Amino acid sequence: MTIQIGESLPQATFRVMTPDGPVAKTTDDLFKGRKVVLVAVPGAFTPTCHRNHLPGYVEKKDEIMAKGVDAILVTSVNDVFVMDAWAKSSGADGIEFVADGNGDFAKALGLSMDGTGFGLGMRSQRYSMLVEDGVVKALNVEDAPSKAQVSGAENLLKDL
């Protein structure tokens, strides 16, 4: 069952890169008491994610943050080292990259997808979400992993 607007996010543990190396962060660590834009992609460095989806959030970061957003998080079913490399190579300063390495969060949301036909294994669907204090306020899920319109920054700005 896919998470719905008005529901609380499930508890999960992510990995984030810090200057001292990878650190575990829980759902509460990332969302409690904060207004957060969460962007999920099927895979770091994959063409649609890297060329079409993430750049909109990098470009619109200041505009999104000016609407009272505390953080923009990008998540993917990739390890923390890949997410860190993607963050650095994307010029995404000020955007937090959180690894859902085993896909536990994607599964708990009901937003996982089977990418085995493309050699990707289980991944997250592409979506954007507005979360306030751990509660989903807006959810924009793409109907195909190759699309990045519904979940794009321009559309997300309409939810703010």
Backbone as ProteinMPNN parsed JSONL, in Angstrom:
{"seq_chain_A": "MTIQIGESLPQATFRVMTPDGPVAKTTDDLFKGRKVVLVAVPGAFTPTCHRNHLPGYVEKKDEIMAKGVDAILVTSVNDVFVMDAWAKSSGADGIEFVADGNGDFAKALGLSMDGTGFGLGMRSQRYSMLVEDGVVKALNVEDAPSKAQVSGAENLLKDL", "coords_chain_A": {"N_chain_A": [[0.849, -1.184, 0.0], [0.638, 2.148, -0.908], [2.002, 5.025, 0.624], [-0.006, 7.705, 1.861], [-1.236, 11.089, 1.475], [-1.275, 12.97, 4.427], [-0.534, 10.941, 6.098], [1.906, 9.643, 8.425], [5.44, 9.402, 7.953], [7.109, 6.243, 7.569], [9.241, 4.617, 9.978], [12.684, 4.507, 9.387], [16.128, 3.837, 8.587], [18.665, 5.748, 7.315], [21.709, 6.38, 5.464], [24.132, 8.865, 5.671], [26.682, 10.958, 4.351], [29.36, 12.346, 6.131], [31.949, 14.683, 7.148], [33.457, 13.01, 8.728], [32.946, 10.526, 7.772], [30.537, 7.891, 6.878], [27.31, 8.139, 8.421], [24.586, 7.015, 10.384], [21.217, 7.983, 10.038], [18.008, 8.53, 11.266], [14.503, 8.395, 10.328], [13.185, 10.186, 12.044], [15.37, 11.837, 12.769], [15.803, 13.214, 10.4], [13.337, 14.367, 9.632], [11.658, 15.167, 11.765], [10.065, 17.885, 13.269], [10.65, 19.545, 11.168], [10.237, 21.167, 7.964], [10.292, 19.605, 5.007], [11.446, 18.939, 1.731], [11.329, 16.08, -0.061], [13.003, 14.215, -2.399], [12.921, 11.521, -4.508], [14.752, 9.187, -6.389], [15.282, 6.704, -8.97], [17.986, 5.966, -9.386], [21.237, 7.124, -8.617], [23.227, 9.058, -10.799], [22.009, 7.927, -13.039], [20.575, 8.42, -16.307], [18.023, 10.026, -16.542], [17.677, 10.836, -13.9], [20.076, 12.184, -13.31], [20.431, 14.086, -15.375], [17.933, 15.307, -15.828], [16.148, 15.344, -13.572], [17.402, 15.926, -10.92], [18.88, 18.355, -11.581], [16.872, 20.386, -11.764], [16.104, 20.794, -9.115], [18.492, 21.655, -8.024], [18.786, 24.053, -9.396], [16.456, 25.424, -8.563], [16.7, 25.562, -5.835], [17.12, 27.777, -3.996], [14.747, 29.211, -4.345], [12.856, 27.332, -3.493], [13.662, 26.962, -0.81], [13.159, 29.513, 0.135], [10.486, 29.456, 0.561], [10.004, 28.633, 3.083], [10.988, 26.127, 3.566], [12.936, 23.782, 5.293], [14.83, 21.917, 4.505], [16.101, 20.223, 1.604], [15.995, 17.016, 0.584], [17.548, 14.343, -1.09], [16.971, 11.097, -2.095], [17.897, 7.704, -2.768], [18.034, 4.27, -3.793], [20.826, 3.502, -3.339], [24.26, 3.115, -2.338], [25.871, 4.915, 0.378], [28.314, 5.971, -0.436], [28.17, 6.214, -3.207], [26.034, 8.024, -3.332], [27.246, 10.223, -2.11], [29.316, 10.796, -3.929], [27.753, 11.481, -6.126], [26.431, 13.757, -5.165], [28.61, 15.52, -4.883], [29.523, 15.699, -7.545], [27.425, 16.896, -8.802], [27.129, 19.535, -8.133], [25.413, 20.241, -6.106], [25.208, 21.879, -3.78], [24.074, 22.448, -0.507], [21.918, 20.789, -0.686], [20.755, 17.833, 0.723], [21.943, 14.529, 0.591], [20.689, 11.361, 0.988], [21.175, 8.029, 1.655], [19.317, 5.207, 0.877], [20.161, 2.503, 1.141], [19.456, -0.315, 1.167], [16.911, -0.187, 0.295], [14.891, -0.127, 2.139], [13.315, 2.039, 3.102], [11.973, 2.886, 0.769], [10.461, 0.562, 0.256], [8.884, 0.465, 2.609], [7.331, 2.724, 2.242], [5.78, 1.885, 0.183], [6.618, 2.454, -2.315], [8.504, 1.222, -3.913], [10.25, -0.149, -6.757], [10.656, -2.594, -9.334], [13.566, -2.971, -10.861], [14.968, -4.949, -12.09], [14.893, -5.925, -14.686], [16.408, -4.156, -16.074], [18.828, -4.471, -15.001], [19.131, -3.228, -12.561], [18.118, -4.046, -10.126], [16.075, -3.953, -7.144], [14.571, -0.855, -6.688], [13.789, 2.62, -5.893], [10.73, 4.206, -6.714], [10.289, 7.119, -8.784], [9.705, 10.151, -7.272], [8.387, 13.147, -5.704], [8.019, 14.772, -2.577], [6.358, 16.606, -0.09], [7.007, 17.127, 3.22], [5.975, 17.675, 6.482], [7.024, 17.913, 9.688], [7.294, 15.13, 9.749], [4.956, 14.246, 8.534], [3.209, 13.509, 5.581], [2.503, 15.958, 3.248], [2.222, 16.565, 0.589], [2.37, 14.616, -2.381], [3.976, 13.469, -5.189], [4.063, 11.308, -7.637], [5.767, 9.763, -10.257], [4.56, 8.203, -13.282], [6.173, 6.613, -14.758], [9.56, 5.48, -14.717], [11.267, 6.868, -16.389], [10.369, 9.416, -16.625], [10.257, 12.828, -15.448], [8.564, 14.929, -14.709], [6.115, 15.321, -13.159], [7.202, 14.972, -10.645], [9.107, 16.893, -10.583], [10.996, 19.934, -9.837], [9.66, 22.335, -10.552], [6.951, 21.605, -10.496], [6.74, 20.782, -7.837], [7.086, 23.17, -6.481], [4.584, 24.297, -6.661], [3.232, 23.085, -4.636], [4.02, 24.349, -2.372]], "CA_chain_A": [[0.0, 0.0, 0.0], [1.417, 3.376, -1.026], [1.735, 6.058, 1.623], [-0.979, 8.7, 1.416], [-1.173, 12.423, 2.066], [-1.827, 12.981, 5.776], [0.06, 9.867, 6.898], [3.271, 9.833, 8.912], [6.456, 8.575, 7.317], [7.529, 5.086, 8.356], [10.586, 4.688, 10.535], [13.728, 3.876, 8.574], [17.469, 4.359, 8.836], [19.408, 6.129, 6.11], [23.125, 6.679, 5.674], [24.551, 10.143, 5.093], [28.123, 11.167, 4.432], [29.817, 13.498, 6.895], [33.403, 14.78, 7.047], [34.058, 11.9, 9.463], [32.52, 9.269, 7.175], [29.102, 7.618, 6.888], [26.591, 8.192, 9.69], [23.184, 6.61, 10.306], [20.213, 8.99, 10.412], [16.668, 7.956, 11.228], [13.421, 9.234, 9.811], [13.0, 11.291, 12.992], [16.514, 12.753, 12.654], [15.73, 13.997, 9.164], [12.049, 15.005, 9.356], [10.928, 15.648, 12.941], [10.146, 19.313, 13.526], [11.162, 20.252, 9.985], [9.503, 21.172, 6.696], [11.29, 19.002, 4.124], [11.138, 18.442, 0.401], [12.018, 14.815, -0.298], [13.028, 13.839, -3.814], [13.426, 10.155, -4.651], [15.117, 8.821, -7.758], [15.641, 5.293, -9.1], [19.409, 5.704, -9.258], [22.214, 8.201, -8.807], [23.966, 9.069, -12.064], [21.249, 7.417, -14.182], [20.342, 9.574, -17.2], [16.919, 10.922, -16.195], [17.93, 11.381, -12.56], [21.244, 13.062, -13.334], [20.313, 15.165, -16.368], [16.618, 15.949, -15.888], [15.433, 15.5, -12.305], [18.189, 16.653, -9.925], [19.228, 19.741, -11.937], [15.788, 21.315, -11.443], [16.162, 21.096, -7.683], [19.701, 22.467, -7.814], [18.476, 25.379, -9.939], [15.35, 26.054, -7.825], [16.933, 25.38, -4.398], [16.89, 29.014, -3.236], [13.318, 29.533, -4.437], [12.172, 26.368, -2.626], [14.013, 27.271, 0.576], [12.518, 30.785, 0.474], [9.084, 29.169, 0.892], [9.943, 28.117, 4.442], [11.473, 24.749, 3.619], [14.158, 23.649, 6.085], [15.818, 21.08, 3.831], [15.782, 19.417, 0.433], [16.688, 15.74, 0.667], [17.477, 13.457, -2.251], [17.226, 9.724, -1.691], [17.931, 6.676, -3.79], [18.504, 2.961, -3.341], [22.253, 3.442, -3.651], [25.027, 3.201, -1.1], [26.22, 6.266, 0.812], [29.483, 6.436, -1.182], [27.661, 6.639, -4.515], [25.254, 9.242, -3.121], [28.196, 11.295, -1.833], [29.965, 11.139, -5.2], [26.754, 12.151, -6.961], [26.24, 15.101, -4.598], [29.782, 16.336, -5.219], [29.648, 15.916, -8.993], [26.231, 17.588, -9.299], [27.08, 20.929, -7.709], [24.171, 20.346, -5.352], [25.49, 22.433, -2.463], [22.888, 22.803, 0.256], [20.935, 19.714, -0.797], [21.243, 16.685, 1.475], [21.781, 13.247, -0.09], [20.514, 10.318, 1.985], [21.176, 6.718, 1.018], [18.393, 4.147, 1.291], [20.96, 1.465, 0.507], [18.766, -1.59, 0.994], [15.559, 0.072, -0.188], [13.912, -0.326, 3.214], [12.393, 3.171, 3.156], [11.129, 2.797, -0.431], [9.511, -0.541, 0.482], [7.952, 0.848, 3.672], [6.415, 3.713, 1.669], [5.016, 1.286, -0.914], [7.075, 3.147, -3.523], [9.65, 0.562, -4.54], [9.999, -0.648, -8.117], [11.536, -3.678, -9.746], [14.396, -2.587, -11.999], [15.834, -6.074, -12.455], [14.915, -6.051, -16.142], [17.438, -3.232, -16.563], [20.046, -4.724, -14.235], [19.209, -2.294, -11.445], [17.583, -4.604, -8.894], [14.949, -3.222, -6.563], [14.855, 0.578, -6.564], [12.687, 3.5, -5.522], [10.049, 4.939, -7.779], [10.619, 8.535, -8.819], [8.644, 10.978, -6.702], [8.737, 14.238, -4.795], [7.107, 14.769, -1.448], [6.492, 17.658, 0.914], [6.809, 16.509, 4.527], [6.048, 18.611, 7.6], [7.118, 17.212, 10.965], [7.121, 13.704, 9.522], [3.661, 13.95, 7.921], [3.173, 13.795, 4.142], [1.571, 17.028, 2.894], [2.036, 16.475, -0.864], [3.067, 13.463, -2.948], [3.948, 13.531, -6.654], [4.719, 10.089, -8.106], [5.8, 9.596, -11.714], [3.977, 6.945, -13.742], [7.234, 5.845, -15.414], [10.853, 5.924, -14.189], [11.972, 7.725, -17.345], [9.757, 10.748, -16.591], [10.601, 13.659, -14.286], [7.766, 16.144, -14.753], [5.228, 15.387, -12.004], [8.036, 15.044, -9.442], [10.118, 17.911, -10.797], [11.023, 21.106, -8.958], [8.627, 23.295, -10.937], [5.675, 21.124, -9.981], [6.804, 20.776, -6.369], [6.909, 24.56, -6.013], [3.135, 24.555, -6.569], [2.759, 22.521, -3.367], [4.524, 25.141, -1.243]], "C_chain_A": [[0.89, 1.241, 0.0], [1.015, 4.369, 0.055], [0.827, 7.126, 1.02], [-0.728, 10.045, 2.089], [-1.897, 12.374, 3.414], [-1.264, 11.899, 6.677], [1.482, 10.237, 7.325], [4.22, 8.92, 8.155], [6.793, 7.376, 8.195], [8.939, 5.297, 8.906], [11.553, 3.912, 9.646], [15.061, 4.49, 8.982], [18.161, 4.559, 7.504], [20.883, 6.238, 6.47], [23.416, 7.997, 4.966], [26.056, 10.27, 5.276], [28.399, 12.439, 5.215], [31.328, 13.604, 6.699], [34.14, 13.639, 7.763], [33.663, 10.535, 8.905], [31.019, 9.072, 7.288], [28.525, 7.602, 8.302], [25.151, 7.747, 9.441], [22.295, 7.755, 10.767], [18.847, 8.33, 10.266], [15.676, 8.918, 10.569], [13.213, 10.429, 10.735], [14.131, 12.306, 12.903], [16.341, 13.711, 11.477], [14.454, 14.824, 9.021], [11.349, 15.62, 10.563], [11.174, 17.141, 13.154], [10.629, 20.138, 12.345], [10.161, 20.179, 8.833], [10.518, 20.771, 5.63], [10.691, 18.656, 2.774], [11.992, 17.192, 0.214], [11.875, 14.452, -1.766], [13.636, 12.449, -3.892], [13.653, 9.85, -6.125], [15.461, 7.338, -7.815], [17.143, 5.031, -8.957], [20.271, 6.922, -9.501], [22.93, 7.993, -10.134], [23.195, 8.477, -13.244], [20.761, 8.604, -15.008], [19.218, 10.523, -16.784], [17.159, 11.59, -14.846], [18.998, 12.472, -12.602], [21.071, 14.272, -14.249], [19.014, 15.948, -16.295], [16.006, 16.262, -14.525], [16.202, 16.36, -11.3], [18.516, 18.089, -10.333], [18.134, 20.768, -11.641], [15.794, 21.722, -9.982], [17.402, 21.914, -7.33], [19.413, 23.903, -8.243], [17.453, 26.128, -9.091], [15.533, 26.003, -6.301], [16.593, 26.636, -3.6], [15.419, 29.398, -3.223], [12.502, 28.605, -3.522], [12.426, 26.71, -1.163], [13.349, 28.567, 1.049], [11.046, 30.606, 0.856], [8.951, 28.532, 2.279], [10.375, 26.671, 4.594], [12.799, 24.725, 4.369], [15.242, 22.859, 5.367], [15.227, 20.452, 2.583], [16.645, 18.171, 0.557], [16.498, 14.975, -0.627], [17.826, 12.062, -1.763], [17.167, 8.792, -2.893], [18.373, 5.374, -3.15], [19.907, 2.778, -3.924], [22.992, 3.507, -2.329], [25.456, 4.644, -0.843], [27.4, 6.828, 0.018], [29.092, 6.92, -2.58], [26.871, 7.937, -4.364], [26.166, 10.434, -2.851], [28.9, 11.741, -3.116], [29.001, 11.886, -6.112], [26.523, 13.574, -6.466], [27.385, 16.015, -5.018], [29.851, 16.65, -6.708], [28.505, 16.741, -9.569], [26.187, 19.06, -8.946], [25.851, 21.225, -6.878], [24.415, 20.839, -3.936], [24.197, 22.83, -1.766], [21.754, 21.81, 0.131], [21.548, 18.502, -0.115], [20.938, 15.388, 0.713], [21.76, 12.146, 0.959], [20.343, 8.974, 1.286], [20.177, 5.782, 1.687], [18.949, 2.851, 0.699], [20.281, 0.141, 0.257], [17.337, -1.423, 0.488], [14.487, -0.089, 0.874], [12.875, 0.789, 3.276], [11.439, 3.128, 1.96], [10.065, 1.711, -0.264], [8.46, -0.143, 1.503], [6.932, 1.877, 3.185], [5.459, 3.092, 0.657], [5.399, 1.9, -2.241], [8.352, 2.532, -4.088], [9.251, 0.122, -5.943], [11.032, -1.713, -8.446], [12.276, -3.265, -11.013], [15.294, -3.716, -12.478], [15.922, -6.275, -13.96], [15.965, -5.165, -16.792], [18.76, -3.415, -15.821], [20.219, -3.837, -13.021], [18.753, -2.889, -10.115], [16.372, -3.822, -8.417], [15.384, -1.779, -6.308], [13.641, 1.325, -6.04], [12.024, 4.025, -6.784], [10.512, 6.389, -7.708], [9.429, 9.325, -8.274], [9.253, 12.193, -6.017], [7.64, 14.288, -3.749], [7.399, 15.997, -0.588], [6.105, 17.032, 2.248], [6.96, 17.577, 5.598], [5.972, 17.823, 8.903], [6.79, 15.725, 10.814], [5.83, 13.292, 8.855], [3.674, 14.388, 6.457], [2.092, 14.829, 3.856], [1.279, 17.052, 1.394], [2.873, 15.31, -1.362], [2.867, 13.46, -4.451], [4.764, 12.368, -7.207], [4.633, 10.017, -9.626], [5.185, 8.25, -12.101], [4.975, 6.078, -14.508], [8.575, 6.368, -14.922], [11.621, 6.858, -15.123], [11.417, 9.141, -17.389], [10.165, 11.494, -15.332], [9.845, 14.983, -14.341], [6.934, 16.319, -13.484], [6.028, 15.596, -10.727], [9.116, 16.114, -9.526], [9.962, 19.123, -9.884], [9.929, 22.107, -9.29], [7.272, 22.891, -10.371], [5.646, 21.14, -8.458], [6.6, 22.181, -5.803], [5.435, 24.917, -5.872], [2.549, 24.048, -5.253], [3.152, 23.367, -2.159], [3.697, 26.404, -0.996]], "O_chain_A": [[1.795, 1.359, 0.826], [-0.167, 4.53, 0.359], [0.888, 7.411, -0.176], [-0.089, 10.121, 3.138], [-2.985, 11.811, 3.527], [-1.483, 11.924, 7.888], [2.16, 11.033, 6.675], [3.858, 7.81, 7.766], [6.767, 7.474, 9.421], [9.724, 6.068, 8.354], [11.26, 2.797, 9.213], [15.108, 5.53, 9.639], [18.231, 3.65, 6.677], [21.252, 6.193, 7.644], [23.006, 8.218, 3.826], [26.626, 9.754, 6.237], [27.763, 13.472, 5.0], [31.931, 12.693, 6.133], [35.293, 13.339, 7.45], [34.0, 9.504, 9.487], [30.303, 9.967, 7.737], [29.155, 7.123, 9.245], [24.568, 8.067, 8.405], [22.585, 8.416, 11.764], [18.568, 7.66, 9.272], [15.98, 10.08, 10.301], [13.079, 11.56, 10.267], [13.883, 13.511, 12.955], [16.699, 14.886, 11.567], [14.467, 15.867, 8.367], [10.521, 16.516, 10.396], [12.314, 17.602, 13.212], [10.981, 21.307, 12.506], [9.353, 19.255, 8.744], [11.482, 21.493, 5.376], [9.574, 18.147, 2.684], [13.218, 17.24, 0.318], [10.769, 14.39, -2.303], [14.74, 12.223, -3.399], [12.85, 10.211, -6.986], [15.889, 6.768, -6.811], [17.534, 3.977, -8.456], [20.068, 7.662, -10.464], [23.201, 6.859, -10.529], [23.696, 8.523, -14.368], [20.555, 9.687, -14.461], [19.452, 11.728, -16.686], [16.874, 12.776, -14.675], [18.842, 13.539, -12.009], [21.523, 15.368, -13.918], [18.98, 17.124, -16.656], [15.411, 17.325, -14.341], [15.71, 17.405, -10.875], [18.436, 18.979, -9.486], [18.443, 21.909, -11.3], [15.517, 22.875, -9.655], [17.36, 22.765, -6.442], [19.756, 24.851, -7.537], [17.568, 27.341, -8.916], [14.62, 26.363, -5.559], [15.848, 26.559, -2.623], [14.903, 29.858, -2.205], [11.568, 29.051, -2.856], [11.49, 26.742, -0.364], [13.016, 28.702, 2.226], [10.436, 31.517, 1.416], [7.911, 27.961, 2.607], [10.15, 26.058, 5.638], [13.681, 25.546, 4.114], [16.431, 23.092, 5.583], [14.028, 20.184, 2.506], [17.871, 18.257, 0.627], [15.405, 14.964, -1.194], [18.845, 11.861, -1.102], [16.488, 9.056, -3.885], [19.007, 5.372, -2.095], [20.126, 2.011, -4.861], [22.423, 3.908, -1.314], [25.408, 5.486, -1.74], [27.481, 8.04, -0.182], [29.622, 7.917, -3.07], [27.02, 8.85, -5.176], [25.889, 11.541, -3.313], [29.059, 12.938, -3.353], [29.4, 12.828, -6.797], [26.43, 14.501, -7.271], [27.16, 17.144, -5.454], [30.207, 17.767, -7.086], [28.597, 17.232, -10.695], [25.298, 19.775, -9.409], [25.305, 22.327, -6.933], [23.879, 20.269, -2.985], [23.331, 23.47, -2.363], [20.722, 21.972, 0.782], [22.713, 18.177, -0.339], [19.817, 15.18, 0.249], [22.706, 12.01, 1.735], [19.471, 8.81, 0.432], [20.194, 5.595, 2.903], [18.308, 2.195, -0.122], [20.514, -0.476, -0.782], [16.633, -2.41, 0.277], [13.302, -0.179, 0.552], [11.69, 0.524, 3.479], [10.232, 3.312, 2.122], [8.902, 1.922, -0.606], [7.271, -0.382, 1.293], [5.798, 1.901, 3.663], [4.444, 3.696, 0.309], [4.615, 1.879, -3.19], [9.182, 3.232, -4.669], [8.068, 0.032, -6.269], [12.137, -1.723, -7.902], [11.694, -3.214, -12.096], [16.27, -3.478, -13.19], [16.942, -6.755, -14.456], [16.364, -5.401, -17.932], [19.69, -2.626, -15.983], [21.327, -3.703, -12.501], [18.985, -2.282, -9.069], [15.727, -3.116, -9.193], [16.462, -1.538, -5.764], [12.595, 0.731, -5.777], [12.684, 4.257, -7.797], [11.058, 6.828, -6.697], [8.301, 9.186, -8.747], [10.46, 12.261, -5.783], [6.497, 13.904, -3.995], [8.555, 16.37, -0.391], [5.016, 16.477, 2.392], [7.956, 18.301, 5.624], [4.978, 17.152, 9.18], [6.097, 15.142, 11.648], [5.614, 12.102, 8.626], [4.099, 15.498, 6.135], [0.92, 14.623, 4.172], [0.214, 17.505, 0.975], [3.952, 15.042, -0.835], [1.735, 13.45, -4.936], [5.993, 12.423, -7.247], [3.562, 10.19, -10.207], [5.275, 7.279, -11.35], [4.665, 4.942, -14.867], [8.727, 7.573, -14.726], [12.53, 7.562, -14.683], [11.94, 9.984, -18.117], [10.392, 10.89, -14.284], [10.412, 16.037, -14.054], [7.033, 17.345, -12.811], [5.589, 16.313, -9.827], [9.951, 16.224, -8.629], [8.926, 19.309, -9.245], [9.325, 22.675, -8.38], [6.537, 23.721, -9.836], [4.625, 21.48, -7.86], [5.994, 22.338, -4.743], [5.079, 25.757, -5.045], [1.502, 24.518, -4.808], [2.674, 23.13, -1.05], [3.999, 27.171, -0.081]]}, "name": "protein", "num_of_chains": 1, "seq": "MTIQIGESLPQATFRVMTPDGPVAKTTDDLFKGRKVVLVAVPGAFTPTCHRNHLPGYVEKKDEIMAKGVDAILVTSVNDVFVMDAWAKSSGADGIEFVADGNGDFAKALGLSMDGTGFGLGMRSQRYSMLVEDGVVKALNVEDAPSKAQVSGAENLLKDL"}
